[in-house]
PDB file of N, CA and C in Angstrom:
ATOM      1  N   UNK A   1       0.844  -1.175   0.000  1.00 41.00           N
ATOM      2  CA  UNK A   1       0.000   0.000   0.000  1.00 41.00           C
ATOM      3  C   UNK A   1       0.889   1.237   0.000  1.00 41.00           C
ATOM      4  N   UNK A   2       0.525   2.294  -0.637  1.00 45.00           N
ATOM      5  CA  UNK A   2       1.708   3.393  -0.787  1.00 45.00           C
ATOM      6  C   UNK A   2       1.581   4.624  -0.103  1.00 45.00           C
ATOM      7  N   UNK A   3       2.774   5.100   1.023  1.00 43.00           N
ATOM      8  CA  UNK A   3       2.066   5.669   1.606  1.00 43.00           C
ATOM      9  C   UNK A   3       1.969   7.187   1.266  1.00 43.00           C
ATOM     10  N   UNK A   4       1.580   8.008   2.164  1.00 44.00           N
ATOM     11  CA  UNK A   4       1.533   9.582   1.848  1.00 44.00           C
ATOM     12  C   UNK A   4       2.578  10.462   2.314  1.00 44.00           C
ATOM     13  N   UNK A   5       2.801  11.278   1.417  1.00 48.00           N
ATOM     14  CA  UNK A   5       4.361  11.826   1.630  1.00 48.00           C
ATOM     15  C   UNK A   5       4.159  13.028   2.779  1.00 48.00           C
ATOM     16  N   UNK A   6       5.051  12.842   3.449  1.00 47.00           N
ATOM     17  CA  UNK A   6       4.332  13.903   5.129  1.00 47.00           C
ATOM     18  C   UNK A   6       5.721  14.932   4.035  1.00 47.00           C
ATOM     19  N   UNK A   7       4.995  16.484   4.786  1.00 49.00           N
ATOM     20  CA  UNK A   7       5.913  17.221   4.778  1.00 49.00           C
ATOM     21  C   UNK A   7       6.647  17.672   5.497  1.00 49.00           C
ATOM     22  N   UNK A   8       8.293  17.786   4.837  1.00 54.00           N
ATOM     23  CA  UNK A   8       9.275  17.365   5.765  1.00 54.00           C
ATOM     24  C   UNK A   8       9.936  19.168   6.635  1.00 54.00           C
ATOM     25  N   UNK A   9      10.338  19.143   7.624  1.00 59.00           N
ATOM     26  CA  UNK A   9      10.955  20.245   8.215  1.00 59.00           C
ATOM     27  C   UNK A   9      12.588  20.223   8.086  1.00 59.00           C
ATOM     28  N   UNK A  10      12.731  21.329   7.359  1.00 64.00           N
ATOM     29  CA  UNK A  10      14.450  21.513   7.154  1.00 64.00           C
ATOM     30  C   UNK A  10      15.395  21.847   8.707  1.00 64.00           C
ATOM     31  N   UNK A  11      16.355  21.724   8.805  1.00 80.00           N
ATOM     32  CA  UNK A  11      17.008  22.291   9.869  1.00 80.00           C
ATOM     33  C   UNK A  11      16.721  23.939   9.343  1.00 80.00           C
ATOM     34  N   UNK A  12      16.792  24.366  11.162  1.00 86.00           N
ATOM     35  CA  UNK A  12      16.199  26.206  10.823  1.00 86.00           C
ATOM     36  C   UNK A  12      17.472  26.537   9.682  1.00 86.00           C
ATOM     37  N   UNK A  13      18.263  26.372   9.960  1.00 90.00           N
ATOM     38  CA  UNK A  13      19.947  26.861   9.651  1.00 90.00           C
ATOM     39  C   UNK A  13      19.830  26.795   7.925  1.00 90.00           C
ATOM     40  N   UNK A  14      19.640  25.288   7.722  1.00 88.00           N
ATOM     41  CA  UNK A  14      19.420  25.079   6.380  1.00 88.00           C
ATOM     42  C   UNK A  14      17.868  25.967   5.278  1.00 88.00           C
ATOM     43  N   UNK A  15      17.008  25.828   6.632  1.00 90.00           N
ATOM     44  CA  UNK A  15      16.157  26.595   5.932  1.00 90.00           C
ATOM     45  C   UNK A  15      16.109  28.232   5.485  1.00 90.00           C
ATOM     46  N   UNK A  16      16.833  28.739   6.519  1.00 94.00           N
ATOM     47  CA  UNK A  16      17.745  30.443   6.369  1.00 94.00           C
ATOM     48  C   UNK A  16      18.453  30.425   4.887  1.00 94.00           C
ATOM     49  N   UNK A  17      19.191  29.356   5.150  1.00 95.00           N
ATOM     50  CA  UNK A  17      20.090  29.541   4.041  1.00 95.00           C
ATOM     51  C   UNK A  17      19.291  29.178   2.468  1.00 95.00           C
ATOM     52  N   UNK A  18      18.182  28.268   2.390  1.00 95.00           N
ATOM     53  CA  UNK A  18      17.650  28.304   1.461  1.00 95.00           C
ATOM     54  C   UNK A  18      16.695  29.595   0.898  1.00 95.00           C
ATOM     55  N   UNK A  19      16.059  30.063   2.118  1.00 95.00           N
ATOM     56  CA  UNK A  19      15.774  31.367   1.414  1.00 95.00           C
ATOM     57  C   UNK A  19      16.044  32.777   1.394  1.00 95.00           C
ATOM     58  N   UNK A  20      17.482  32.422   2.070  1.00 97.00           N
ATOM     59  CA  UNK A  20      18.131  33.600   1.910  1.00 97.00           C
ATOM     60  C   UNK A  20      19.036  33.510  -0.122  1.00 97.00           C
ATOM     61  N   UNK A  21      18.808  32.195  -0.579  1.00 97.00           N
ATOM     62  CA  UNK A  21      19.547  32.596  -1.481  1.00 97.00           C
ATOM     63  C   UNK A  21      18.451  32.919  -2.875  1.00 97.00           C
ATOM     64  N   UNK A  22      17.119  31.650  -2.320  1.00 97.00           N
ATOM     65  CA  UNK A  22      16.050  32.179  -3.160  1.00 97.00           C
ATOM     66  C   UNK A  22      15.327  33.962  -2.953  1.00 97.00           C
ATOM     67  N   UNK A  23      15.764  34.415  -1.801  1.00 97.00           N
ATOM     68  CA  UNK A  23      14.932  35.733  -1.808  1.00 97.00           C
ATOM     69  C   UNK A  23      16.190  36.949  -2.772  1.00 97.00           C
ATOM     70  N   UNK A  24      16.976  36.286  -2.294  1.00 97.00           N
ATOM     71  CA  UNK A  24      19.197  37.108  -3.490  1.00 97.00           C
ATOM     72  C   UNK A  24      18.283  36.614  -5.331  1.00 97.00           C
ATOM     73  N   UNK A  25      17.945  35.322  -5.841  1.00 96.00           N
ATOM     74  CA  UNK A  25      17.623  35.498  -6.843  1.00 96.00           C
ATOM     75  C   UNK A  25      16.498  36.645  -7.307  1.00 96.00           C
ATOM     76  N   UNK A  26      15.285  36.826  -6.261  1.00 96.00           N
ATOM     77  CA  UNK A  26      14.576  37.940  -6.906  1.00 96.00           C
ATOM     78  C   UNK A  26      14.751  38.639  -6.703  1.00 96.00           C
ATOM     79  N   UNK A  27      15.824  39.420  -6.010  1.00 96.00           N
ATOM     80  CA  UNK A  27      16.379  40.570  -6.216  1.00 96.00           C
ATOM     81  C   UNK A  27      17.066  40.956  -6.995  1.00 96.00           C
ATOM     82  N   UNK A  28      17.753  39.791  -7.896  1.00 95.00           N
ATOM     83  CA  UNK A  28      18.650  39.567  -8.673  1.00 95.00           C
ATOM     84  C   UNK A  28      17.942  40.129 -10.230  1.00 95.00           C
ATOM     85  N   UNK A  29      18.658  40.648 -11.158  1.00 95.00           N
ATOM     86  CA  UNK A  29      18.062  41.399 -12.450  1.00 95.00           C
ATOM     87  C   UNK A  29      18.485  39.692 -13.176  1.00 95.00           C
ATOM     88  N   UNK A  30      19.408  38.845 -13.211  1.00 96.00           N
ATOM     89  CA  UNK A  30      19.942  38.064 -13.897  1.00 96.00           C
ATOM     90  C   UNK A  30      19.272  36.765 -13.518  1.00 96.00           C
ATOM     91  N   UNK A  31      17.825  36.461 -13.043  1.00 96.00           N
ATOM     92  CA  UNK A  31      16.633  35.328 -13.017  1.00 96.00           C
ATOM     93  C   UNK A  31      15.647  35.681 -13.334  1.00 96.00           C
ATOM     94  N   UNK A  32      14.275  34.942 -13.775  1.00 96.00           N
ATOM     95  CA  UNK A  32      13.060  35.193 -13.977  1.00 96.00           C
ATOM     96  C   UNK A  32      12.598  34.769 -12.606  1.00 96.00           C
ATOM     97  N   UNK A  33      12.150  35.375 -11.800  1.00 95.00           N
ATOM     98  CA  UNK A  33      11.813  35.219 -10.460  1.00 95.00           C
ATOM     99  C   UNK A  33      10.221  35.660 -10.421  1.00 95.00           C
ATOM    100  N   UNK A  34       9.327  35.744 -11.398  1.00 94.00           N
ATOM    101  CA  UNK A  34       7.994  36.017 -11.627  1.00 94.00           C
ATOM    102  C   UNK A  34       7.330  35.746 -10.781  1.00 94.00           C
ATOM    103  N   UNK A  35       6.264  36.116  -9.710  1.00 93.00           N
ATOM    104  CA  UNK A  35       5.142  35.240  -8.578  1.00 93.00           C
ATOM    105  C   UNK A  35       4.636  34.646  -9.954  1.00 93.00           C
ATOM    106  N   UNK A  36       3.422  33.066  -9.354  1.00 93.00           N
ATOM    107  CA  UNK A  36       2.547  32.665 -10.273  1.00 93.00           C
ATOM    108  C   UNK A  36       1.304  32.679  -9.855  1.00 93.00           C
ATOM    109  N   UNK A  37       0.483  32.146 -10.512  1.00 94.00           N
ATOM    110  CA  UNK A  37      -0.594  32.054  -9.672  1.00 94.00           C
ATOM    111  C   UNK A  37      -0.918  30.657  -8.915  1.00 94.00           C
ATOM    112  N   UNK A  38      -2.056  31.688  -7.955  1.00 91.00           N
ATOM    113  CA  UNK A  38      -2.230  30.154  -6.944  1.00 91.00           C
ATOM    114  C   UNK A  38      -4.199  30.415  -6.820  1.00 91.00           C
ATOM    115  N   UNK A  39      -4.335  29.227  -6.603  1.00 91.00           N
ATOM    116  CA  UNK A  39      -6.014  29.362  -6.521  1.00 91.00           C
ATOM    117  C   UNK A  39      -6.401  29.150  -5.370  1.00 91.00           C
ATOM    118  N   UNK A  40      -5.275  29.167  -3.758  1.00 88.00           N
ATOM    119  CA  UNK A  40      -5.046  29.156  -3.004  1.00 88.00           C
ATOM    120  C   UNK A  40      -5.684  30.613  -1.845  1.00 88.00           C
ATOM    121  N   UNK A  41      -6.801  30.720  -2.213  1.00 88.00           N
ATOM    122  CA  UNK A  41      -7.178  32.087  -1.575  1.00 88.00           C
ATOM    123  C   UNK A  41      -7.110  32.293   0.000  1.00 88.00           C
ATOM    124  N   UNK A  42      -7.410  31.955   0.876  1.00 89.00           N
ATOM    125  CA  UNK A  42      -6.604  31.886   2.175  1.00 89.00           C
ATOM    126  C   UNK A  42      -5.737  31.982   2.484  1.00 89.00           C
ATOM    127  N   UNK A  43      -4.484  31.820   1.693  1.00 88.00           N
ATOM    128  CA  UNK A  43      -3.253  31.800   2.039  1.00 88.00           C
ATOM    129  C   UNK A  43      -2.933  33.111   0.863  1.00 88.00           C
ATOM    130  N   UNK A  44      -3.089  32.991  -0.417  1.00 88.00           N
ATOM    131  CA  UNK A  44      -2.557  34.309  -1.386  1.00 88.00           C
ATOM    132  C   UNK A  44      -4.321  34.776  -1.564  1.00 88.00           C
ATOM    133  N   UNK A  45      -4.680  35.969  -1.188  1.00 89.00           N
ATOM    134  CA  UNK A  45      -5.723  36.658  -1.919  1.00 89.00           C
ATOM    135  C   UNK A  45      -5.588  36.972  -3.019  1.00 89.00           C
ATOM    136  N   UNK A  46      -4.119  37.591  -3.171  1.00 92.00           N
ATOM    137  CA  UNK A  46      -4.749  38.469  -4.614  1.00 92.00           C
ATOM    138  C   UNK A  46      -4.154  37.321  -5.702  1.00 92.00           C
ATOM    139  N   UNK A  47      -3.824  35.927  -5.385  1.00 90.00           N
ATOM    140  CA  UNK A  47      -3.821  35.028  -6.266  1.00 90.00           C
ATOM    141  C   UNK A  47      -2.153  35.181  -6.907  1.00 90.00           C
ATOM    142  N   UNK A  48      -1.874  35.308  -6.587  1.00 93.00           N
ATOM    143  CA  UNK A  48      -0.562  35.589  -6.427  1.00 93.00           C
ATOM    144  C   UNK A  48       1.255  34.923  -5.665  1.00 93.00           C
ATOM    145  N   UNK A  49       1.498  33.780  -5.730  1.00 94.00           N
ATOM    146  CA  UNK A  49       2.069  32.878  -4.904  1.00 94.00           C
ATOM    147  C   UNK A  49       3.415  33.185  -5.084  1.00 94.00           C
ATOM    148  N   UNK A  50       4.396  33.542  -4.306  1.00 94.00           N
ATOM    149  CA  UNK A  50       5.966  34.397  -4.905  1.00 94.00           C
ATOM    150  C   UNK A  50       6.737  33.368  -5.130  1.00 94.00           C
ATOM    151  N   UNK A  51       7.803  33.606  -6.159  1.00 96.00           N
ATOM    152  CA  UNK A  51       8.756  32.494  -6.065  1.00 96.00           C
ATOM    153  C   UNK A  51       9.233  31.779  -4.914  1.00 96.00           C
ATOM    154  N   UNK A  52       9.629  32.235  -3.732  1.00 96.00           N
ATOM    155  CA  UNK A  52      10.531  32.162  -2.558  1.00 96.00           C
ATOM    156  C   UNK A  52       9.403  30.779  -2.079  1.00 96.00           C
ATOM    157  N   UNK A  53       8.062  31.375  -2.351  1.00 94.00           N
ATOM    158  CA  UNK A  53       6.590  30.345  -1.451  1.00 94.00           C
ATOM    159  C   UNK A  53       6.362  29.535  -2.132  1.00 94.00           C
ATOM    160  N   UNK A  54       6.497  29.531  -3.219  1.00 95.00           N
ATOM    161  CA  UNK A  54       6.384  28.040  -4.205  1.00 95.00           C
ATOM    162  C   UNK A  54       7.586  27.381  -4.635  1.00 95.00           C
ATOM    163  N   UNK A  55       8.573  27.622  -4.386  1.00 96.00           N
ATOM    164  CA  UNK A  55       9.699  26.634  -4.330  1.00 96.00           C
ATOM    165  C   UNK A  55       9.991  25.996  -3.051  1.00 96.00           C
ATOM    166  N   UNK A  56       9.838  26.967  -1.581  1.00 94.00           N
ATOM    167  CA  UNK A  56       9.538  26.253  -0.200  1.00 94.00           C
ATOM    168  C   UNK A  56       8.801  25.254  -0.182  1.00 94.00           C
ATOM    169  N   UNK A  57       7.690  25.322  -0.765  1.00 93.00           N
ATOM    170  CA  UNK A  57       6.572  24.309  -0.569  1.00 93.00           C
ATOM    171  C   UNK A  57       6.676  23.110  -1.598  1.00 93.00           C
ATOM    172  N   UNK A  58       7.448  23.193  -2.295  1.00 95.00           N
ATOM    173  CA  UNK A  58       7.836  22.219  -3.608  1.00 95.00           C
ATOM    174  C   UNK A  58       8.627  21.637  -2.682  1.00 95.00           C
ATOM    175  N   UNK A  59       9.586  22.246  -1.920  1.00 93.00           N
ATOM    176  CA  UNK A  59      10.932  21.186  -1.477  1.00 93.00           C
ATOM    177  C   UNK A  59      10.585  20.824  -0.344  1.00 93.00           C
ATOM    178  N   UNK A  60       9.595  21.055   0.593  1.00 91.00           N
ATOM    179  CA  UNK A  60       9.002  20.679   1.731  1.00 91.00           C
ATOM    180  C   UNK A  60       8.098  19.745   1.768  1.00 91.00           C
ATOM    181  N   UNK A  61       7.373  19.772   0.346  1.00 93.00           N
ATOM    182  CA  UNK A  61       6.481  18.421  -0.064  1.00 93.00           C
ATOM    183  C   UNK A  61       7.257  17.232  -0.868  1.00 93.00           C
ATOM    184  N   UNK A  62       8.466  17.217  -1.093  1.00 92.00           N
ATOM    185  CA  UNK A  62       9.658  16.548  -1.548  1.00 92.00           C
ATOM    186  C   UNK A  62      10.663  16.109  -0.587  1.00 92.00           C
ATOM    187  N   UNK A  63      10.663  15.589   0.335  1.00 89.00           N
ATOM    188  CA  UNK A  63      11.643  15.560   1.376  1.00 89.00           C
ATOM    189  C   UNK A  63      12.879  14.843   0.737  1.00 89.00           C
ATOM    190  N   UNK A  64      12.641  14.043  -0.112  1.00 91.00           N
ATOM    191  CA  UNK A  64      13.676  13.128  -0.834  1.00 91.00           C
ATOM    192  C   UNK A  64      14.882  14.179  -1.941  1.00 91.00           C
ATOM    193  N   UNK A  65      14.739  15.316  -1.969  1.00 93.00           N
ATOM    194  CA  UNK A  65      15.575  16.121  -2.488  1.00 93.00           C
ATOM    195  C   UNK A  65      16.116  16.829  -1.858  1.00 93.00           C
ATOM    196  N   UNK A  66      17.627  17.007  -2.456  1.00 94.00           N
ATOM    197  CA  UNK A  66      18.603  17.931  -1.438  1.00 94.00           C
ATOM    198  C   UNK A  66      18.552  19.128  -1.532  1.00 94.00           C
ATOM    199  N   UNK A  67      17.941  19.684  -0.785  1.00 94.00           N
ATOM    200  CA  UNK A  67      17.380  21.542  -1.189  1.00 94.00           C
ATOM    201  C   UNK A  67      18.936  22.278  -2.044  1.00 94.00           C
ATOM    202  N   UNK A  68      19.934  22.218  -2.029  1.00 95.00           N
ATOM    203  CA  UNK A  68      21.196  22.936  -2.065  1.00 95.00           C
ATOM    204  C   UNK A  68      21.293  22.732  -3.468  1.00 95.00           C
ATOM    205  N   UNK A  69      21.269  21.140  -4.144  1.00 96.00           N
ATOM    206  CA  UNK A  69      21.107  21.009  -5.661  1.00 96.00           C
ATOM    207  C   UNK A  69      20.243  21.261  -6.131  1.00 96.00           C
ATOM    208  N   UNK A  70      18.917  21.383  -5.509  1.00 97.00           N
ATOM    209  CA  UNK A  70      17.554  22.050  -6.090  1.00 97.00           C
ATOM    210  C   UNK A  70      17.697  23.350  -6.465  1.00 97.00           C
ATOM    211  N   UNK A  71      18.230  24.270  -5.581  1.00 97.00           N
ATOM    212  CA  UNK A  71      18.124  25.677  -5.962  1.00 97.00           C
ATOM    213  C   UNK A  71      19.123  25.687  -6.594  1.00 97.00           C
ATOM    214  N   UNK A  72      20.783  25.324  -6.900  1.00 97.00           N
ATOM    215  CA  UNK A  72      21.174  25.166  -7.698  1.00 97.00           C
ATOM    216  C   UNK A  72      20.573  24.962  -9.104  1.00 97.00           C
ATOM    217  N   UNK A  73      20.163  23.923  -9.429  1.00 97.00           N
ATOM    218  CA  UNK A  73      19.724  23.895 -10.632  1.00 97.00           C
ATOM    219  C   UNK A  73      18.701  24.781 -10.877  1.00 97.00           C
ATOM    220  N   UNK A  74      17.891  24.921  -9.952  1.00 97.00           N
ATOM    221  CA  UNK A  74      16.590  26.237 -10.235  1.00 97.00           C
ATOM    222  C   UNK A  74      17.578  27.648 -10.980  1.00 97.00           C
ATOM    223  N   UNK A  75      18.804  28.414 -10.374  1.00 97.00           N
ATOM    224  CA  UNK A  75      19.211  29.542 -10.819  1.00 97.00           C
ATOM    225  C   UNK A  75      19.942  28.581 -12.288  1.00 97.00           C
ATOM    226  N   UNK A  76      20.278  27.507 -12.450  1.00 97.00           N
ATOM    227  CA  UNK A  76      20.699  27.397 -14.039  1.00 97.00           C
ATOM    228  C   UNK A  76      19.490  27.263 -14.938  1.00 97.00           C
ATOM    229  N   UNK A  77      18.117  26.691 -14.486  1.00 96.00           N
ATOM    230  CA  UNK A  77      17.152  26.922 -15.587  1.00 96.00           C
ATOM    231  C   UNK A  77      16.635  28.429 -15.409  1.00 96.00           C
ATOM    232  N   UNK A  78      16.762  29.392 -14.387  1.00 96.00           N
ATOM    233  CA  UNK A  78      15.771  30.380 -14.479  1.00 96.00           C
ATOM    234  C   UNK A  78      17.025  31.657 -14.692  1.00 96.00           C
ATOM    235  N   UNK A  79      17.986  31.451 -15.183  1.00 96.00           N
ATOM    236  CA  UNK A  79      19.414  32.314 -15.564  1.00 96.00           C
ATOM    237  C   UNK A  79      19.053  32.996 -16.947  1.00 96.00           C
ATOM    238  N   UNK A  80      18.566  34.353 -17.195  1.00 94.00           N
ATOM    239  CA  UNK A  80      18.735  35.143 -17.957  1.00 94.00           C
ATOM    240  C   UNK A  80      19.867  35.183 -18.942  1.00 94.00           C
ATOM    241  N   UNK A  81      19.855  34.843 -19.753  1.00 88.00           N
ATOM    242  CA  UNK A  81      21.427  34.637 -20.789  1.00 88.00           C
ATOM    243  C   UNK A  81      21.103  35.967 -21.759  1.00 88.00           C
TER     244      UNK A  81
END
């Protein structure tokens, strides 16, 4: 039977450091750091979900990935050339 993926809690330390480097990309002119939308109204009203909150919640509902190569590869696909 297969079970359900709990979502996982980063060390605080590790979690600082993950969005301290995702909040450096949208500040950054050299990523597409766009909010998207979310249909999530309780949590985003104006429908609106920021990069920093939808990549947290991607790697928090993923526990099996190493946040450090994740955002890694996130700034090589979202790198302005």
């Amino acid at each position: 039977m297969p079970t359900i993926k709990s979502k996982v809690n980063f060390d605080p330390e590790v979690d600082r450091q993950i969005v301290r480097e995702l909040t450096d990309m949208t500040s950054s002119l050299s990523y597409r750091t766009e909010p998207c939308y979310s249909a999530d109204n309780s949590h985003f009203p104006d429908h609106r979900m920021s990069f920093v909150d939808k990549h947290l919640r991607y790697l928090k509902s993923h526990p099996s990935l190493d946040p450090f190569k994740y955002v890694a590869n996130l700034k090589l696909m979202t790198k302005i050339r």
